[in-house]
Coordinates of C-alpha atoms and ligand atoms in Angstrom, one line a residue:
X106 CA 20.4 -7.6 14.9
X107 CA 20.6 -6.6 19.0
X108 CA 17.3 -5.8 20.6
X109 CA 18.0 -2.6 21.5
X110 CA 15.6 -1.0 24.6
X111 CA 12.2 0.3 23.7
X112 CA 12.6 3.9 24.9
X113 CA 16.3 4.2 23.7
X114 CA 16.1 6.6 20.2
X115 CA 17.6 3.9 17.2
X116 CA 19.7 5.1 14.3
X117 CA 19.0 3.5 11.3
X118 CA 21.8 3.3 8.1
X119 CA 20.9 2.6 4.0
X120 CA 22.1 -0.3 3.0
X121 CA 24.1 -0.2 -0.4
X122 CA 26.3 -3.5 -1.5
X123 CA 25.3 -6.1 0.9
X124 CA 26.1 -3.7 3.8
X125 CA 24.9 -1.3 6.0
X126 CA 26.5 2.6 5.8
X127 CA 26.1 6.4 6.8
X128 CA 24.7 8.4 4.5
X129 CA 27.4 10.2 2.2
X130 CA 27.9 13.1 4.3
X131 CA 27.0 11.5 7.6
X132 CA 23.3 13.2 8.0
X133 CA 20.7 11.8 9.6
X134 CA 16.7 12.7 10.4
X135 CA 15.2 12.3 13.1
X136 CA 11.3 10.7 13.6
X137 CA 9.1 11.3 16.5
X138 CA 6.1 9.4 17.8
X139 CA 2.9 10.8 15.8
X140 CA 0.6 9.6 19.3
X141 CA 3.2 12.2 21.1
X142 CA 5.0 14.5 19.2
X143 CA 7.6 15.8 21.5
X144 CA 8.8 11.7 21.9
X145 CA 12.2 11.2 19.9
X146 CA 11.8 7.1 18.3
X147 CA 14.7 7.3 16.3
X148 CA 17.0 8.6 13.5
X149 CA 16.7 7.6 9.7
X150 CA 20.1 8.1 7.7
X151 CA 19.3 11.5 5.2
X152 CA 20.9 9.7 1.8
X153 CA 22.4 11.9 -0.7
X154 CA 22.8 11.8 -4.7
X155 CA 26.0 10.3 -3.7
X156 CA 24.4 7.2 -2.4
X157 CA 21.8 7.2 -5.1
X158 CA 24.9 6.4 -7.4
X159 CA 26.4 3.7 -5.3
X160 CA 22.9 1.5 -4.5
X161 CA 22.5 1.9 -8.4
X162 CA 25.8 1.0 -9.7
X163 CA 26.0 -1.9 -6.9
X164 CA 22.3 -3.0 -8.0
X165 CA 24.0 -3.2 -11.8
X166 CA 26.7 -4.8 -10.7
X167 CA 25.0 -8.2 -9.6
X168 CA 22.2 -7.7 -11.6
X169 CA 23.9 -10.5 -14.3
X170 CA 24.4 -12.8 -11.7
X171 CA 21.0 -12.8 -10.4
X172 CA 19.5 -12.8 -14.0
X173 CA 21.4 -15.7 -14.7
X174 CA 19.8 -17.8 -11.8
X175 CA 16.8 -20.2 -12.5
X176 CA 13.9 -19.3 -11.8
X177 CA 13.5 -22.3 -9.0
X178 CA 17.2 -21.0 -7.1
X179 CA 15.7 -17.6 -6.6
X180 CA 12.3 -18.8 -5.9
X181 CA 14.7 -21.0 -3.0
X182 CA 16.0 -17.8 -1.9
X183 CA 12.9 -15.9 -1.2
X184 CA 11.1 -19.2 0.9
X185 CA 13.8 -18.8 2.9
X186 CA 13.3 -15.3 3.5
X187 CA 9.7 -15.5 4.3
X188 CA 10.6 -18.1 7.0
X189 CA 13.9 -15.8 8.3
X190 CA 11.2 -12.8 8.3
X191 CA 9.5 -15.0 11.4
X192 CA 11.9 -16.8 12.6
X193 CA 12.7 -14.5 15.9
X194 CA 10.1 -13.7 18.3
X195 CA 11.6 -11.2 20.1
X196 CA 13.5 -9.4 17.2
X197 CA 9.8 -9.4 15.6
X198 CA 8.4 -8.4 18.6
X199 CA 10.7 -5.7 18.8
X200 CA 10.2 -4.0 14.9
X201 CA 6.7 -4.4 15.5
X202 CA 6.8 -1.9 18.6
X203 CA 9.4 0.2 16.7
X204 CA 7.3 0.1 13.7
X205 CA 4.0 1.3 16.0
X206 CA 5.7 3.6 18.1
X207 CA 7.4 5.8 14.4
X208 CA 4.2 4.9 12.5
X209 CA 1.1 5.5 14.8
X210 CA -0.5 2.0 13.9
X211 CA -2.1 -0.3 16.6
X212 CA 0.3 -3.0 17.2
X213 CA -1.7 -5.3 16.3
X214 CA -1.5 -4.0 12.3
X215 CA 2.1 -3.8 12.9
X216 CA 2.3 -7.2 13.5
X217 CA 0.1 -8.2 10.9
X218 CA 2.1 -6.2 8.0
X219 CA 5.5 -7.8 9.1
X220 CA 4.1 -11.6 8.6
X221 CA 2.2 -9.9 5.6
X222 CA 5.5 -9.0 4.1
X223 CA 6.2 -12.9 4.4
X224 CA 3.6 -14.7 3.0
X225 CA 4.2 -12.6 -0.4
X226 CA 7.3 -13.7 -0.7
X227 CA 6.2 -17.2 -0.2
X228 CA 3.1 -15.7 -3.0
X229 CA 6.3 -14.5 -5.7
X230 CA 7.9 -17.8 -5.2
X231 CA 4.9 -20.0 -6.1
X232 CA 5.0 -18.7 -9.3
X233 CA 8.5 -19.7 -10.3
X234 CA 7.6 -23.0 -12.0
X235 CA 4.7 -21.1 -14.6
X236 CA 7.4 -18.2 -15.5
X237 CA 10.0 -20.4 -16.1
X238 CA 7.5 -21.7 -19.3
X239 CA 8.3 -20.1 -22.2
X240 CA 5.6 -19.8 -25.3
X241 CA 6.0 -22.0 -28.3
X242 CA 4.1 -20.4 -31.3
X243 CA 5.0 -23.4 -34.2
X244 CA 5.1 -22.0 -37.9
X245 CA 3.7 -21.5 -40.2
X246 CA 4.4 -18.5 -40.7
X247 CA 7.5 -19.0 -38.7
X248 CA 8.4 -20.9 -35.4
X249 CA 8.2 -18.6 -32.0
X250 CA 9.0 -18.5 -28.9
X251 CA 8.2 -16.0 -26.9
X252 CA 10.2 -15.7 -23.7
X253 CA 10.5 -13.0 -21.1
X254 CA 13.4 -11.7 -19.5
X255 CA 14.2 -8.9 -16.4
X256 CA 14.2 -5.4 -16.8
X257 CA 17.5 -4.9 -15.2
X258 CA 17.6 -2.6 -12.0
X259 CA 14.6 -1.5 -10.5
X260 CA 13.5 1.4 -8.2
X261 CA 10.8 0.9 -5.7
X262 CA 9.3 3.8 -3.9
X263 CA 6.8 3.3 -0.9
X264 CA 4.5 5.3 1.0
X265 CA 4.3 5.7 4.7
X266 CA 1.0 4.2 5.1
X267 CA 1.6 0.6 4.7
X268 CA 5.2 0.4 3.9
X269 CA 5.7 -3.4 4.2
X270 CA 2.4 -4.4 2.4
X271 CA 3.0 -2.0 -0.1
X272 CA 6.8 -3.0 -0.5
X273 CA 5.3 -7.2 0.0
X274 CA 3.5 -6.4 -3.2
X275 CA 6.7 -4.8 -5.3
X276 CA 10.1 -6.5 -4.2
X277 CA 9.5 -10.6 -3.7
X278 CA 7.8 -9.9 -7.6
X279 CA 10.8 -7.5 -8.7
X280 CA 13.2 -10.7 -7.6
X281 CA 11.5 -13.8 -8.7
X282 CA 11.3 -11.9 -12.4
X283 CA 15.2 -11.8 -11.9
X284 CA 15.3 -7.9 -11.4
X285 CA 18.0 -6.2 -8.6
X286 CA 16.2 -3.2 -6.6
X287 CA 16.9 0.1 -5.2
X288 CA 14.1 0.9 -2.4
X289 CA 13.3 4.2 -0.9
X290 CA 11.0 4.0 1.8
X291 CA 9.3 7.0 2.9
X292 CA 10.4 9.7 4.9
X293 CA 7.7 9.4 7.5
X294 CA 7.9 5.6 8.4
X295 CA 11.6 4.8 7.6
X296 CA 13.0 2.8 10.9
X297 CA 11.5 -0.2 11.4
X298 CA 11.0 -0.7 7.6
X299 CA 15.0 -0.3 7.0
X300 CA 15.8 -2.6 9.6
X301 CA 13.3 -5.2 7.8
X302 CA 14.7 -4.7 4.6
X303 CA 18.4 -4.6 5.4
X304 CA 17.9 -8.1 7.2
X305 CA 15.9 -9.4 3.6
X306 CA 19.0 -8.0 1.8
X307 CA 21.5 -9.3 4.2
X308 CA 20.2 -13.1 2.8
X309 CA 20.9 -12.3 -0.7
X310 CA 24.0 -11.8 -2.8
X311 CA 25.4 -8.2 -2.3
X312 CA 23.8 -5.6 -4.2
X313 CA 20.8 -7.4 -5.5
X314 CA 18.7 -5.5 -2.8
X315 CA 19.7 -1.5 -1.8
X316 CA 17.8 0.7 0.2
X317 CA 18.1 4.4 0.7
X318 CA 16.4 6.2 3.4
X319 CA 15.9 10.2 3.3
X320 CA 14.5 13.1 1.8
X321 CA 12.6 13.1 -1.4
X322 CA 13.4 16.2 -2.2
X323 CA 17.5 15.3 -2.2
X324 CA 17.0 11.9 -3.5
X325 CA 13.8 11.3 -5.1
X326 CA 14.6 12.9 -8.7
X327 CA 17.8 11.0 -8.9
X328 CA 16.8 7.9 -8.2
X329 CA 14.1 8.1 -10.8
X330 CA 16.3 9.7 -13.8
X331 CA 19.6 7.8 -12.9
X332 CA 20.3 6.2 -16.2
X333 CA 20.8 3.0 -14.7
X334 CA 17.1 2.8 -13.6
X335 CA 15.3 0.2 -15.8
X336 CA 12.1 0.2 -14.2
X337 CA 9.9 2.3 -11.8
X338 CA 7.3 0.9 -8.9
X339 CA 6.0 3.5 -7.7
X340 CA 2.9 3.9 -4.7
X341 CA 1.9 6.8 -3.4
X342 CA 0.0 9.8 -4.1
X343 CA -1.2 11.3 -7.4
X344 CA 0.6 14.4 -7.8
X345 CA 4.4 12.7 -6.9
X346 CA 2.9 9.7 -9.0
X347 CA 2.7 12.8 -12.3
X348 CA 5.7 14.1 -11.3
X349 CA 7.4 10.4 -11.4
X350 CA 5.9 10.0 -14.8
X351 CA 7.4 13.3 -16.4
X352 CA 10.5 12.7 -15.0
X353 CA 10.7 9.1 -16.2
X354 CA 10.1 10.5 -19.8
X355 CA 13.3 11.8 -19.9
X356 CA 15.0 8.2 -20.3
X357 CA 11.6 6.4 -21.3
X358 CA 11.9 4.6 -18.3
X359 CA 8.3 2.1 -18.1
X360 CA 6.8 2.7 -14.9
X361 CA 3.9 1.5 -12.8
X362 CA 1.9 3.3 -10.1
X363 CA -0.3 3.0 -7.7
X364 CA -2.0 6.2 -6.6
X365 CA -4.8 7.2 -4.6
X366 CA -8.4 6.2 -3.8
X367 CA -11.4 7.7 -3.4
X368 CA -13.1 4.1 -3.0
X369 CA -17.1 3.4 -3.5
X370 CA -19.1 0.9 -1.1
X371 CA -22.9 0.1 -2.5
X372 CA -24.9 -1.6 0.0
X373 CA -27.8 -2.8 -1.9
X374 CA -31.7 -3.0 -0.5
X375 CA -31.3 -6.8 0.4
X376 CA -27.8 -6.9 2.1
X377 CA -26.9 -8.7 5.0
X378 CA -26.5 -6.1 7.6
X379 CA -26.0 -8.0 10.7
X380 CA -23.3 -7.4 13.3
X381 CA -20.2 -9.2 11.3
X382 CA -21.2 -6.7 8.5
X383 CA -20.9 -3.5 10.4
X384 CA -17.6 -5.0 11.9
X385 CA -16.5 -5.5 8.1
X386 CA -17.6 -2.2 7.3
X387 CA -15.8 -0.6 10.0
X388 CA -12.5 -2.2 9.6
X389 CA -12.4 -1.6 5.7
X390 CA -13.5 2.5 6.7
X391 CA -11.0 2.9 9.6
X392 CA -8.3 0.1 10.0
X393 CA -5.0 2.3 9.8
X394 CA -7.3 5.3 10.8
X395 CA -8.3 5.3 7.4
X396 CA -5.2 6.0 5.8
X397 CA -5.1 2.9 3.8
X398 CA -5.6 3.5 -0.4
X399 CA -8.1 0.8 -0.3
X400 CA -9.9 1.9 2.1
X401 CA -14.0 2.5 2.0
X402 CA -14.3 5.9 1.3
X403 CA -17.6 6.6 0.2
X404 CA -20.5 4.9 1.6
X405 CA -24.1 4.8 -0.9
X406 CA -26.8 2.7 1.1
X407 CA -30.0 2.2 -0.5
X408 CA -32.3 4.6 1.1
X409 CA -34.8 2.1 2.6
X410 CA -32.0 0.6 4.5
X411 CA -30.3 3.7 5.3
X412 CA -31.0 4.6 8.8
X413 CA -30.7 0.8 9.9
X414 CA -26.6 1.5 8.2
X415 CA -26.4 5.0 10.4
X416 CA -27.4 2.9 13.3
X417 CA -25.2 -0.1 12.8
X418 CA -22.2 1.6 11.7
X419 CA -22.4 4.5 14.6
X420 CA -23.0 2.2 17.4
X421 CA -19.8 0.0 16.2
X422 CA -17.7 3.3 15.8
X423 CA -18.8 4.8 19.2
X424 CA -17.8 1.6 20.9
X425 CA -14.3 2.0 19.3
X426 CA -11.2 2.8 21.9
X427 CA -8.7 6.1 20.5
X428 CA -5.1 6.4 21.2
X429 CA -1.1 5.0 21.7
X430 CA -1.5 2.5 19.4
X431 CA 0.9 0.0 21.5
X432 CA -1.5 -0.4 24.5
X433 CA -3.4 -3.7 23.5
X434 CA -7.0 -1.7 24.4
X435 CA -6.4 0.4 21.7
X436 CA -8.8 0.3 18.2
X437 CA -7.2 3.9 16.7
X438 CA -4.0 5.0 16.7
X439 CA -3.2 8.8 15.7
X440 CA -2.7 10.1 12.1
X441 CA 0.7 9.2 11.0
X442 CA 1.5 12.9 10.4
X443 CA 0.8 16.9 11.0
X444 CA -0.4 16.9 7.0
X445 CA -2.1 14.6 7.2
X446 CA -3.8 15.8 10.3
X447 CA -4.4 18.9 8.9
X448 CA -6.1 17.4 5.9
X449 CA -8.7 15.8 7.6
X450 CA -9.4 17.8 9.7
X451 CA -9.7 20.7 7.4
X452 CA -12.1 18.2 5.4
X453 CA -14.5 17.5 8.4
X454 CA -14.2 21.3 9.5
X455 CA -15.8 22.2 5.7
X456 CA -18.6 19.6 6.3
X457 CA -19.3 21.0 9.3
X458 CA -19.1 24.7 8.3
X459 CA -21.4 23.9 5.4
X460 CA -24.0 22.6 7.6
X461 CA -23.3 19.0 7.3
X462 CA -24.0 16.3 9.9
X463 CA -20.9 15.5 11.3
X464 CA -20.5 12.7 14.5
X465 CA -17.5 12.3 16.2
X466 CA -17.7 8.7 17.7
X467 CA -15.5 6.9 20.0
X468 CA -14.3 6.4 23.5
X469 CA -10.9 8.8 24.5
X470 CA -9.1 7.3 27.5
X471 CA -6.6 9.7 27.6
X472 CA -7.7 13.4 26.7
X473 CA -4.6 14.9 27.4
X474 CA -2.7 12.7 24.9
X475 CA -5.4 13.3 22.7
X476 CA -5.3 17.0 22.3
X477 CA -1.3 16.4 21.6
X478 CA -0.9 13.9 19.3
X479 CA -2.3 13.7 15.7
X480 CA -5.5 12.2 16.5
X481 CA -9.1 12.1 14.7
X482 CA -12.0 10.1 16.3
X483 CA -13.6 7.7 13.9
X484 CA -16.3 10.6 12.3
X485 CA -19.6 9.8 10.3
X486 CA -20.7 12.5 7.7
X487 CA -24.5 11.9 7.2
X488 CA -26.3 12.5 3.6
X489 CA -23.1 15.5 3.1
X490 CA -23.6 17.7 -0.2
X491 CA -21.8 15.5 -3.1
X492 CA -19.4 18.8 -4.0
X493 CA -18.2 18.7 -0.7
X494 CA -13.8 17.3 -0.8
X495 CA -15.6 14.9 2.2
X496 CA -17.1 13.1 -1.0
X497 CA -15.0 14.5 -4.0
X498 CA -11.2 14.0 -2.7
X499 CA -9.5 11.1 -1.1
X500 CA -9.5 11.6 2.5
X501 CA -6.9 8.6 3.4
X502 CA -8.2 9.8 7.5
X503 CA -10.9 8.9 9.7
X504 CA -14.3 9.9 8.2
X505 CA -16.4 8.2 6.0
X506 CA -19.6 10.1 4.2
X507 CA -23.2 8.5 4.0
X508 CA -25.3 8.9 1.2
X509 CA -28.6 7.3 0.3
X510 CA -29.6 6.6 -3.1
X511 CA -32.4 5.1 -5.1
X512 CA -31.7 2.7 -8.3
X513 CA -28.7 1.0 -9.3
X514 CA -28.4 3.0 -12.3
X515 CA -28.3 6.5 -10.4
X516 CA -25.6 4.6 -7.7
X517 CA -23.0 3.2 -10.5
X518 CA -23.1 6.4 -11.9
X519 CA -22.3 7.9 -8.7
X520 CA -19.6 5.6 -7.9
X521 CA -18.1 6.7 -11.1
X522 CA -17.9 10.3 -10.9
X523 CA -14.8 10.5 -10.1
X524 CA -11.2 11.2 -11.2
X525 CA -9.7 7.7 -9.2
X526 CA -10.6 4.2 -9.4
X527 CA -9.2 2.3 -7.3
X528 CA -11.5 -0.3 -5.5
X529 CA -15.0 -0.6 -4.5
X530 CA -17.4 -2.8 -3.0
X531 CA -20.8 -4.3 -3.3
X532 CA -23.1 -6.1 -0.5
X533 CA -26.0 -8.2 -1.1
X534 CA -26.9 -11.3 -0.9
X535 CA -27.9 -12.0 -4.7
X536 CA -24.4 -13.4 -6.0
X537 CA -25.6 -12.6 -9.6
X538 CA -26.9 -9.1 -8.7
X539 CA -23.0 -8.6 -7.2
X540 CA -21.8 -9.2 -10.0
X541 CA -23.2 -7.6 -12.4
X542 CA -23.2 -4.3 -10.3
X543 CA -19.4 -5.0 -10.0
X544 CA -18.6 -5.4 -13.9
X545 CA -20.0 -2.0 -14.2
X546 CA -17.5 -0.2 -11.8
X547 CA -14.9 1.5 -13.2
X548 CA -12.5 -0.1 -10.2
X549 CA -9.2 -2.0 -10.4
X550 CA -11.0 -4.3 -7.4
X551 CA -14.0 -5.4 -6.2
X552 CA -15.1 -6.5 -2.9
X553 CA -18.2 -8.4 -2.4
X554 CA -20.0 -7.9 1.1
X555 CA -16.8 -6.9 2.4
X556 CA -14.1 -3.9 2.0
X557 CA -10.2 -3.6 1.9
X558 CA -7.0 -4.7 2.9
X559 CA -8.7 -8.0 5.2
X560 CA -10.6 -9.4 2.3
X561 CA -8.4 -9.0 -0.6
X562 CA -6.9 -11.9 -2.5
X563 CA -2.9 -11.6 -3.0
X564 CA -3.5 -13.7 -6.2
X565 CA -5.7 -11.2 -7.8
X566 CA -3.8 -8.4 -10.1
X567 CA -4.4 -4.9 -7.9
X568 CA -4.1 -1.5 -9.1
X569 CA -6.5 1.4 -10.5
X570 CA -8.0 2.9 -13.3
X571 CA -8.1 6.8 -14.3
X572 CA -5.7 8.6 -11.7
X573 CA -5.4 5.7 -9.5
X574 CA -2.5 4.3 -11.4
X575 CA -1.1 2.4 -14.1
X576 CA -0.4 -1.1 -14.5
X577 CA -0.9 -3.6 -11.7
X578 CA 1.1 -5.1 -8.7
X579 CA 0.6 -8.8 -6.8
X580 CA -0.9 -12.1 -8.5
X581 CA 1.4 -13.4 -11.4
X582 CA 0.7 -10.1 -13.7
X583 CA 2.3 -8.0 -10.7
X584 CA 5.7 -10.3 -11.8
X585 CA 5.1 -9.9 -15.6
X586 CA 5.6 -6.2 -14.7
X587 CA 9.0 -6.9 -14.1
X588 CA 10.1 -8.7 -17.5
X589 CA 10.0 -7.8 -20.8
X590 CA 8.8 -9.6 -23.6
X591 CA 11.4 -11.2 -26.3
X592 CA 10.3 -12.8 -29.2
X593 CA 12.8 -15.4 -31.2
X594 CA 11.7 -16.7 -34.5
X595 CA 13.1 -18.5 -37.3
X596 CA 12.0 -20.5 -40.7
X597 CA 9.3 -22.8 -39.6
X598 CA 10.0 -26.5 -39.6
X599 CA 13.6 -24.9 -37.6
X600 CA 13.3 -24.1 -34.2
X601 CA 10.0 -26.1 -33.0
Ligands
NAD876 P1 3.6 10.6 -1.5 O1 3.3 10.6 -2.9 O2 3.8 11.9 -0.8 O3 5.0 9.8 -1.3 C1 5.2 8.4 -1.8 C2 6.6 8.1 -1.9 O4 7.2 8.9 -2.9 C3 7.4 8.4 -0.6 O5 8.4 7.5 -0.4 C4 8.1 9.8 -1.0 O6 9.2 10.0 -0.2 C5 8.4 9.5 -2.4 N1 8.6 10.7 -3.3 C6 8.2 12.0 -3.0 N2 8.6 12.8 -4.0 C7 9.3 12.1 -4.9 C8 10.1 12.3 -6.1 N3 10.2 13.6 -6.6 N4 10.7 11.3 -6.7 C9 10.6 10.1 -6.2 N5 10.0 9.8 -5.0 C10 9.3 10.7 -4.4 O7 2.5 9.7 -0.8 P2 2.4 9.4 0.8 O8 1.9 10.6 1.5 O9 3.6 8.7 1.3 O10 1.2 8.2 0.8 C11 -0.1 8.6 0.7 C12 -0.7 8.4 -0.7 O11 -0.3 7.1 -1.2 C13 -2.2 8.4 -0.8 O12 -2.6 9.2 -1.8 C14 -2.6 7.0 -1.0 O13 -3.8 6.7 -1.6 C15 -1.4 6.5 -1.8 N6 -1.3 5.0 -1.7 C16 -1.7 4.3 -2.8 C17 -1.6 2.9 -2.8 C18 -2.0 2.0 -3.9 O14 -1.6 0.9 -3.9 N7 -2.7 2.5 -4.9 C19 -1.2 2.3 -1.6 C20 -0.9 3.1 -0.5 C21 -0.9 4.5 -0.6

């Protein structure tokens, strides 16, 4: 790939068949800068129905091939991906500014999810030696084995938030299980994300890996009825995730998805709460500016340690620096998009309204940029009414509610009440008391003394309960997605 100039707009293609194309029909997008609006970063290829076709029939077409492969030849394949991912500074260097500039990020997060991305391949890979293991179930009744085998093609859809970590957790699993892929990132953080993908496909047999860029609208029905479609990863939010669902019904295509958050923190009467905590606290409420499905999203301190929590967590946020995420002073970066924008700020706007007490923390370097792009300071809603969409909905912005409670019973409870289920968190410093608050949470995840994407464990099987999802992504179960089961039997005393 050339390193094209930082200010020069890119044009990005989909990649169908082990190379990369217009769209059908020669559209294209184009995505601006969310820290400043009226900045061009680039042009995204707007696939059609067309192409849908193509990256399906290409993704059956080698699917055989790639079935047929062992377990340790693909596992072979995706090591050297991880270390190709890495391999060139500058060309890293460059997607990571690209990815910053389309995405609003800091660039240090950009950089993160690109090695991210790698070390999940490396994750997938570890586990070729356990899937290739087959169970032997010796009669009588009869001799068994059960085996597993690949879906066939599968479609991975991503959200804009964190497109590589999200896809890091669906396509090294989707190819170690022996599965071919169509991708579709999403519309809102498309460039730098096609250009990593095209070069992962560009190191495996044509077809095995596809990606279509565009609009859901055009594409996004299609590429979850085609008939070809074996299997559906979905991330994202809960009402496409229903939508996905019904339309998947059609050809009883199995799906999984991961949907929203409205994650619970506890911070009990004996945590820790010195400065590393806050700093833990902080990250897991505002890394991404909040708009990560993990994220801390409701904060219930004990209320004899909740004024020490106001303190600690306002005097962390105030210090906190807002704007272009590419300048290396930067903590915050904008909201990725106008929606978005509008959602939180419509959220804090009710608090407020309703007489809530609403801080707005953080140091603005720039005003003028400030008042352009889609920006939210890191904001602190104290003790707000529990009806409020501040506590009830997912935010996935920059504002956290504080709410003191009482017993442990009365703050599981709390936790619960609600339609997701996603992860949660629980600080103190009695390891039993931890756990035994955590086996009550109705939470795909727990963190202890910690929160979100920094402390969670690749290894670990990650998705929700109630409306956060079905099914789970990463650790070895986030492969076993991909297969299905096969049974072979015979007399006993035959086959084993
Ligand atoms: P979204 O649901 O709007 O879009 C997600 C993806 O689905 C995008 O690629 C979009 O283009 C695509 N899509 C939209 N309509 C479609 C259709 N009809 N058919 C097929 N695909 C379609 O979500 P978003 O705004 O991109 O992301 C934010 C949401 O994602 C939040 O709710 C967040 O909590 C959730 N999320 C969940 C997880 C998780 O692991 N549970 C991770 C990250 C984000």
């Amino acid at each position: 790939m050339s390193i094209q100039n930082i200010d020069s707009p890119v044009t990005t293609g989909i990649y169908i068949d082990g190379e990369v194309r217009e769209a059908a029909g020669g559209k294209t997008y184009a995505i601006h800068n969310p820290a400043r609006p009226d900045e061009l970063v680039g042009h995204a290829a707007s696939a059609t129905v067309e192409d849908v076709d193509a990256a399906m029939k290409a993704a059956h077409a080698a699917f055989p091939a790639w079935a047929a492969l062992s377990y340790a030849e693909r596992a072979a394949m995706l090591m050297k991906i991880a270390d190709e991912l890495v391999a060139d500074q500058e060309e890293l260097d460059y997607r990571s500014r690209l990815f910053c500039r389309e995405h609003g990020k800091v660039i240090k997060e950009t950089q993160l999810e690109m090695t991210r991305l790698g070390d999940r391949f490396r994750l997938s890979a570890s586990y070729a030696e356990r899937l290739a293991e087959d169970e032997h179930l010796p009669g009588p009744p009869f001799d068994t084995i059960i085996t597993r085998q690949p879906r066939g093609v599968a479609t991975l859809i991503v959200p804009w938030n964190w497109p590589l970590s999200i896809l890091g957790a669906k396509l090294p699993q989707a190819l170690i299980a022996g599965n071919t892929v169509v991708i579709k990132p999403s519309h809102n953080s498309a460039l730098a994300p096609s250009m990593t993908i095209h070069k992962i496909a560009s190191l495996l047999p044509p077809g095995v890996v596809n990606v279509l860029t565009g609009s859901a609208s055009e594409i996004g029905d299609a590429l979850v009825t085609h008939p070809l479609t074996r299997f559906i990863n979905f991330t994202g939010s809960v009402g496409v995730g229903r939508h996905v669902m019904k339309m998947a019904a059609d050809n009883i295509t199995p799906v999984t998805l991961e949907l929203g958050g409205n994650d619970a923190a506890i911070i009990c009467e004996d945590a820790e709460l010195d400065a590393g905590a806050f700093m833990r606290m902080y990250m897991g409420t505002f890394m991404s500016s909040g708009q990560i499905c993990m994220a801390l999203k409701r904060l219930y301190v004990h209320r004899s340690r909740y004024d020490e929590v106001v303190d600690g967590l306002t005097e962390v946020c105030e210090r906190m620096v807002i704007g272009d995420g590419l300048l290396p002073e930067t903590n915050m970066g904008p909201v990725n998009n106008e929606k978005q924008h509008r959602i939180i700020k419509g959220m804090i706007e009710q608090a407020r309204a309703a007489g809530q007490d609403v801080r707005e923390c953080g140091q603005v370097p720039d005003e003028e940029l400030y008042a352009k792009g889609y920006f939210q300071k890191p904001t602190l809603v104290f003790d707000p009414d529990q009806s409020l969409d501040i506590v009830r909905e997912e935010q996935f912005g920059p504002a956290l509610p504080i709410m003191p409670y009482d017993t442990d019973d009365e703050v599981v409870a709390k936790a619960n009440d609600s339609n997701f289920g996603l992860c949660s968190s629980v600080w103190t410093k009695d390891r039993d008391r931890a756990t035994s608050i955590a086996r009550r949470l109705e939470a795909g995840y727990t963190y202890l003394n910690a929160h979100g994407p920094a402390a969670q464990d690749g290894r670990g099987p990650f998705g929700g309960f109630k409306q956060s999802g079905i099914g789970r992504n990463l650790g070895y179960e986030g492969v076993l997605q991909f297969q299905e089961y096969h049974s072979i039997s015979s007399q006993p005393g035959w086959l084993l």
